[in-house]
PDB file of C-alpha atoms in Angstrom:
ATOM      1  CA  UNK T 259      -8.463 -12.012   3.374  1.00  0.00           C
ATOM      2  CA  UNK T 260      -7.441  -8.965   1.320  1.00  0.00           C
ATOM      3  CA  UNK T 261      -5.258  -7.435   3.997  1.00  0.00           C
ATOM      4  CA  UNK T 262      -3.365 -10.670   4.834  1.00  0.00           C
ATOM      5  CA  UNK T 263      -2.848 -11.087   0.748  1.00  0.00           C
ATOM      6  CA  UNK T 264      -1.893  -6.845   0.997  1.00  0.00           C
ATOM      7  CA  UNK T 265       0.711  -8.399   4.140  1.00  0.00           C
ATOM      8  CA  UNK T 266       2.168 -10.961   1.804  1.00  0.00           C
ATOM      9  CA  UNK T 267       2.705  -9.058  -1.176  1.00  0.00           C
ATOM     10  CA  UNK T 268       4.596  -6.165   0.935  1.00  0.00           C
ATOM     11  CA  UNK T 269       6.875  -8.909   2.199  1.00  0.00           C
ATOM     12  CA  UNK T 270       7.407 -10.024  -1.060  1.00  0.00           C
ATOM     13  CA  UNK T 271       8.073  -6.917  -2.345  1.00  0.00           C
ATOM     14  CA  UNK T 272      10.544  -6.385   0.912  1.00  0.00           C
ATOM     15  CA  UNK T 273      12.682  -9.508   0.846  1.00  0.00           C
ATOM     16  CA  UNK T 274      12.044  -9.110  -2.789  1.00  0.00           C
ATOM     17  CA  UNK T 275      14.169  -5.750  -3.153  1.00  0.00           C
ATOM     18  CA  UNK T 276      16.651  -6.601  -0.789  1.00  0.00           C
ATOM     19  CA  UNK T 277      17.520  -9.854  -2.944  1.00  0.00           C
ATOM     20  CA  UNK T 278      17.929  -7.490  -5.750  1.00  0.00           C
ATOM     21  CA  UNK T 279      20.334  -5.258  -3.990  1.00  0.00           C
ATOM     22  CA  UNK T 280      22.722  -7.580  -2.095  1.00  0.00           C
ATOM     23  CA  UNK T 281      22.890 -10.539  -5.003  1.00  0.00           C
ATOM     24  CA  UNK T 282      26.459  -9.859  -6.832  1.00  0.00           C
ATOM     25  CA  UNK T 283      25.124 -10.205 -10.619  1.00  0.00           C
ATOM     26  CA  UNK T 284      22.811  -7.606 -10.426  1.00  0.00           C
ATOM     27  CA  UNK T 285      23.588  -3.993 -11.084  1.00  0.00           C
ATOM     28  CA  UNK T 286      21.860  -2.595  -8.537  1.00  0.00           C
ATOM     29  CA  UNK T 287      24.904  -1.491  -6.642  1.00  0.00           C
ATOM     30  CA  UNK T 288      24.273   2.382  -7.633  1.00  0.00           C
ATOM     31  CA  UNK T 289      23.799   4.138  -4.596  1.00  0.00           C
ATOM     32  CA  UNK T 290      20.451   5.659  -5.242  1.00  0.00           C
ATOM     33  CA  UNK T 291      18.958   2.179  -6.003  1.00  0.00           C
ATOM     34  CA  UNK T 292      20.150   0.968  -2.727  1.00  0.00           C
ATOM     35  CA  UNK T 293      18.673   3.760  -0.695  1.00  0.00           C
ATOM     36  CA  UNK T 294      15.871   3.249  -2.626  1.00  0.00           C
ATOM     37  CA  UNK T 295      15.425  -0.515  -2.067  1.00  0.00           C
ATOM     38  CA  UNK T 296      16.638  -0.250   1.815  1.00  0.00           C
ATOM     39  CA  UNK T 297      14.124   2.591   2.229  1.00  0.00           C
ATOM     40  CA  UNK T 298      11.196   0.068   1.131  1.00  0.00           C
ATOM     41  CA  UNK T 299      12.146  -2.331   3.403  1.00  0.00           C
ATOM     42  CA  UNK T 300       8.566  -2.078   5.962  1.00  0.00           C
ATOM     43  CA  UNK T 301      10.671  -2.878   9.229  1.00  0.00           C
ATOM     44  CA  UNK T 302      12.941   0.507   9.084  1.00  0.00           C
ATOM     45  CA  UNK T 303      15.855   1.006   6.342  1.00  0.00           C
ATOM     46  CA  UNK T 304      18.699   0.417   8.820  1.00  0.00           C
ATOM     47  CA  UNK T 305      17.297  -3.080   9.943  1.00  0.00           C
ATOM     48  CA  UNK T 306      20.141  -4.638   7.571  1.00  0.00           C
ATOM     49  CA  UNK T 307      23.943  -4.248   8.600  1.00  0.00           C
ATOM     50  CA  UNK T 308      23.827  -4.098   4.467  1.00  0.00           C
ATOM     51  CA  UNK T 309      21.409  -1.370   4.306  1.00  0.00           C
ATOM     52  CA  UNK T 310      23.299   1.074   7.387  1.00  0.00           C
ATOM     53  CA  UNK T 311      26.253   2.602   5.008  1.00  0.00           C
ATOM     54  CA  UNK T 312      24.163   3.923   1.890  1.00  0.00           C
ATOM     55  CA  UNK T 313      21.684   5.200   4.144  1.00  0.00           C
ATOM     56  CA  UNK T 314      23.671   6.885   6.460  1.00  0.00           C
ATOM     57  CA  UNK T 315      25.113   8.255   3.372  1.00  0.00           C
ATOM     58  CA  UNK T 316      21.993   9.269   2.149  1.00  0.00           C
ATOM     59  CA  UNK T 317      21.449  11.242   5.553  1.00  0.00           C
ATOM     60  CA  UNK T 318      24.572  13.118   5.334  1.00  0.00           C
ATOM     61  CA  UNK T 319      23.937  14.459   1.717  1.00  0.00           C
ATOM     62  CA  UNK T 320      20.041  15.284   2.313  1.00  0.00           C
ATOM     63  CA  UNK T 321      20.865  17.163   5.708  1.00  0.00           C
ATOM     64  CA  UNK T 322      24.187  19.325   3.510  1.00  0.00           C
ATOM     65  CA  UNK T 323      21.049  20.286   1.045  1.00  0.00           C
ATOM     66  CA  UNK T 324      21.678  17.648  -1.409  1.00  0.00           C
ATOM     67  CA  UNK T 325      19.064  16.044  -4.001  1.00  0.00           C
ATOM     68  CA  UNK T 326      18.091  12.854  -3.096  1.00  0.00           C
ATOM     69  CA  UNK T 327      19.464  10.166  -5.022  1.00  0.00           C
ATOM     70  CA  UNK T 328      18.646   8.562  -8.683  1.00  0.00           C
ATOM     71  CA  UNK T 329      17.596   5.203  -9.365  1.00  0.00           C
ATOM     72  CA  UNK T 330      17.416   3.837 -13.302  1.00  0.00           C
ATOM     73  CA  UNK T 331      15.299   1.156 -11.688  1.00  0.00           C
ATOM     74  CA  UNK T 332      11.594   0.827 -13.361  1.00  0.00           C
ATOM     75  CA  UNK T 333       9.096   1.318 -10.739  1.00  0.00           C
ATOM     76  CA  UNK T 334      10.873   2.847  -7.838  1.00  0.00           C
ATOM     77  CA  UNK T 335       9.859   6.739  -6.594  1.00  0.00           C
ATOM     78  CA  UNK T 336      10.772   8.595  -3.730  1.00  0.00           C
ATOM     79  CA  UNK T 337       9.541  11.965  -3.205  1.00  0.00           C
ATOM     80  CA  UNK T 338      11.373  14.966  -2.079  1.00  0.00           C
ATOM     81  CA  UNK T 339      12.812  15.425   1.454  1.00  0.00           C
ATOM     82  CA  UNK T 340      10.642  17.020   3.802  1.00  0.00           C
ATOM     83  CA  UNK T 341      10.209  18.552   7.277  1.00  0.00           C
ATOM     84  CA  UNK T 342       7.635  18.243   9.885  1.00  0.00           C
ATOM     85  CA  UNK T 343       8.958  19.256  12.978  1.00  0.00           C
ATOM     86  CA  UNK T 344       5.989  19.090  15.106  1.00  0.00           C
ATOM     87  CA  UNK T 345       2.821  16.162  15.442  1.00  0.00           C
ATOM     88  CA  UNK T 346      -0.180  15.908  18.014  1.00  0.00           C
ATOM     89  CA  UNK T 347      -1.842  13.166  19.857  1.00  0.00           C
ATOM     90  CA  UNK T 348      -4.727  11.496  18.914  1.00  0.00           C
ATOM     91  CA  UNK T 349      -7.557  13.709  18.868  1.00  0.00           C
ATOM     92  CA  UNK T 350      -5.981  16.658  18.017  1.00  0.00           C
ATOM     93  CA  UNK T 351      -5.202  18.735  14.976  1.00  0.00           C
ATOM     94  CA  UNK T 352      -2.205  20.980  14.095  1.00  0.00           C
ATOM     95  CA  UNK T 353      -2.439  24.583  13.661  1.00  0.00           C
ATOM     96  CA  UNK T 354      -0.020  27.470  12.657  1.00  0.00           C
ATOM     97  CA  UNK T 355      -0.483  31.070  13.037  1.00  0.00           C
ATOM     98  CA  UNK T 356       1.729  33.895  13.429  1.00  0.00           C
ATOM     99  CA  UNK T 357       2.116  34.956  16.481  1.00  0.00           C
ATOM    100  CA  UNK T 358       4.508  37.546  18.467  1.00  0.00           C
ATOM    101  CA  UNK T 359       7.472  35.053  17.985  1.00  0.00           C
ATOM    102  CA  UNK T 360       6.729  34.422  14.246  1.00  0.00           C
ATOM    103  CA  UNK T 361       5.369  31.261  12.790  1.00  0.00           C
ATOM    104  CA  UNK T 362       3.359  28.774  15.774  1.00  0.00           C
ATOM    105  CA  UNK T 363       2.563  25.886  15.901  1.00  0.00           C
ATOM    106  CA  UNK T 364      -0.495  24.274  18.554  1.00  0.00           C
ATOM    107  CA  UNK T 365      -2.919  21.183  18.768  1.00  0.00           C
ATOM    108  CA  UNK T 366      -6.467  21.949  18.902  1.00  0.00           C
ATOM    109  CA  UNK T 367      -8.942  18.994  19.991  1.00  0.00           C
ATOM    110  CA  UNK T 368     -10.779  17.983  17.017  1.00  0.00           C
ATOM    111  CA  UNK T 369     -14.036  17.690  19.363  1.00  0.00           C
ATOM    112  CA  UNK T 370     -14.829  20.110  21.800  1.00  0.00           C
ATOM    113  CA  UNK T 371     -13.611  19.236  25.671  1.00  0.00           C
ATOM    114  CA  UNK T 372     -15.259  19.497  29.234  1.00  0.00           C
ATOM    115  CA  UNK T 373     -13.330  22.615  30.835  1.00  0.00           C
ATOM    116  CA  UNK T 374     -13.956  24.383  34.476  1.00  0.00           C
ATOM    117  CA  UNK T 375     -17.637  26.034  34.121  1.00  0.00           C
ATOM    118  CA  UNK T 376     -16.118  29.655  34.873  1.00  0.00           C
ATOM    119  CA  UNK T 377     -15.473  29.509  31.089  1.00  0.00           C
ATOM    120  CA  UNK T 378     -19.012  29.203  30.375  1.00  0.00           C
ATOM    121  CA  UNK T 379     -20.224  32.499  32.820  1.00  0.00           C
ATOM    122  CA  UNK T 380     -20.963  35.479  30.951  1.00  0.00           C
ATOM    123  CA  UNK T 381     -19.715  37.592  33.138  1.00  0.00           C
ATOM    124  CA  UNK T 382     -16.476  36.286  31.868  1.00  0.00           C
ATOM    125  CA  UNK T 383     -14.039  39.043  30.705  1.00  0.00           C
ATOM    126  CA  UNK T 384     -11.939  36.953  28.323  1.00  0.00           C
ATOM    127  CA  UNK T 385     -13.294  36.284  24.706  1.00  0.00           C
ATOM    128  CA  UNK T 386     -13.907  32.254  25.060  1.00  0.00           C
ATOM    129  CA  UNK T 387     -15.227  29.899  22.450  1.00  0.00           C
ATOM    130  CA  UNK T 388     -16.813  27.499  25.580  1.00  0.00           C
ATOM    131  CA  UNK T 389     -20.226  27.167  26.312  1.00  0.00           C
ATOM    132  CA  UNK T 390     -22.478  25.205  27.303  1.00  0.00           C
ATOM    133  CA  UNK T 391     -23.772  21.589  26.302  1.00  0.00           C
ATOM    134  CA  UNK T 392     -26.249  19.108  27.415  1.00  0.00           C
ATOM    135  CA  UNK T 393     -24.233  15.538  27.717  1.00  0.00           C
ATOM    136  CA  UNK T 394     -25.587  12.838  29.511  1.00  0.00           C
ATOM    137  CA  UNK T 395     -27.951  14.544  31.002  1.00  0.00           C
ATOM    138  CA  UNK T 396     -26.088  16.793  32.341  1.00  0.00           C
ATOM    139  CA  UNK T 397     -24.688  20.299  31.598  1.00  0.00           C
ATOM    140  CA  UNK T 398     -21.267  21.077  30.510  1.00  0.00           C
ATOM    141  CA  UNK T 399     -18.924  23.516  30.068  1.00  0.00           C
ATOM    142  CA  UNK T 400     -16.922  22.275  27.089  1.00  0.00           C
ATOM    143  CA  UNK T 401     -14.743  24.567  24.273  1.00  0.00           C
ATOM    144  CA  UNK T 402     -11.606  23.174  21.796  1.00  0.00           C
ATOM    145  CA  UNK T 403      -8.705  22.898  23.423  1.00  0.00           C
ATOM    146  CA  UNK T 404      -4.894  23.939  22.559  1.00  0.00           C
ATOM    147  CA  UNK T 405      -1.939  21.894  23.748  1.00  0.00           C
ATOM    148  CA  UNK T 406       1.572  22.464  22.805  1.00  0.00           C
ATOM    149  CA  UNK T 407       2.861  20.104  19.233  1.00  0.00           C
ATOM    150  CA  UNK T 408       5.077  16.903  20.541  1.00  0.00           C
ATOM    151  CA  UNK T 409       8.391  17.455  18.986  1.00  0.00           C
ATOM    152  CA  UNK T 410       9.823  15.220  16.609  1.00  0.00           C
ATOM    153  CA  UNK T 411      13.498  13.390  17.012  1.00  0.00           C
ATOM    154  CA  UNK T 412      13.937  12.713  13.753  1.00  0.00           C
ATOM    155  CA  UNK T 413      11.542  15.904  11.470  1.00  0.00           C
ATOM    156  CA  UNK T 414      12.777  14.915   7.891  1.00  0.00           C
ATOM    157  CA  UNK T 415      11.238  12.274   5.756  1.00  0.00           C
ATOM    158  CA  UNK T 416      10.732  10.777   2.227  1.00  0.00           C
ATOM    159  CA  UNK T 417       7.990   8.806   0.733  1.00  0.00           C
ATOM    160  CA  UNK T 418       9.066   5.835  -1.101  1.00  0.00           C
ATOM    161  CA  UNK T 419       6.802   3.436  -3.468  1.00  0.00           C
ATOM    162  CA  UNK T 420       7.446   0.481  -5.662  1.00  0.00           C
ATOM    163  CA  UNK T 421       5.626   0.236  -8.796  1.00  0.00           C
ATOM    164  CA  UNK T 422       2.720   2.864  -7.258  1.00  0.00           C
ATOM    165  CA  UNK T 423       1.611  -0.060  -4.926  1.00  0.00           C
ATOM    166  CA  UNK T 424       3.817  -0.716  -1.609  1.00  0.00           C
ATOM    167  CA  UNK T 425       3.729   3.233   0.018  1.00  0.00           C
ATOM    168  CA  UNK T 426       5.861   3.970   2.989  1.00  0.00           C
ATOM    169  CA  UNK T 427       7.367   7.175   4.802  1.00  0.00           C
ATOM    170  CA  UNK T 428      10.749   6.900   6.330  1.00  0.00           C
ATOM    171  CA  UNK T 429      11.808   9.766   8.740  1.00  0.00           C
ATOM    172  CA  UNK T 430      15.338  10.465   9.364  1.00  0.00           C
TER     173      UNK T 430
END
């Protein structure tokens, strides 16, 4: 019941905002109240042929270094551009460290894995964190894993809310 009311109230707020921006008596036609209401929408902030100019012009000026954009609007925030470059799967955590090439990035499983037993023999050379564990009734060689970070296509984004209650990221 809650999260169908929580569903309703986000569309409200949605078709809500883009009423305010694209109806001709209101003076929401300052740009940074349009990004701001187009970035809200929950289905992306390009899904409106309305929405596609400011935002694109919003891309421009936040990739040249610019400030993101003003809105005298009560109740609309948007945090500062970001970048994340890099995410992992499920299951996995991201870690930086410097390294010989500077700053790195990795995923490390957030519960150990099953890995080849030679990583669990002592005679072992290599400093390993595996060892062994009883699962299912049967031994296992399991340690954390690492896995190269996915790449992201689009490694900005903003966080946008209306009135502290409808919360959404947009990447760009």
């Amino acid at each position: 019941m809650n999260k169908s009311i929580a569903r309703a109230f986000v569309a409200v707020v949605g078709l809500g905002s883009f009423y305010l921006v694209f109806d001709s008596k209101v003076s929401a036609a300052e740009w940074g109240c349009q990004v701001i209401l187009c970035l809200s929408n929950p289905s992306g902030p390009t899904q409106y042929a309305e929405c596609r100019p400011p935002i694109h012009k919003l891309w421009r000026a936040l990739a040249k270094g610019r400030p993101f954009p003003t809105c005298s609007g009560v109740g609309f925030q948007a945090s500062r551009p970001r970048y994340e470059p890099y995410y992992c799967n499920d299951g996995y955590h991201l870690t930086t460290r410097y390294g010989d090439r500077g700053l790195e990035a990795s995923c490390v499983s957030t519960i150990p894995q099953t890995v080849s037993s030679e990583e669990c023999y002592s005679d072992n050379d290599r400093i390993t964190s595996a060892t062994w564990r009883w699962s299912n009734g049967r031994k296992e060689c399991r340690r954390y894993v690492a896995t190269r970070p996915n790449v992201r296509p689009q490694p900005y984004y903003v966080d946008v809310s209306i009135d502290g209650v409808g919360r959404q990221r947009v990447w760009y």
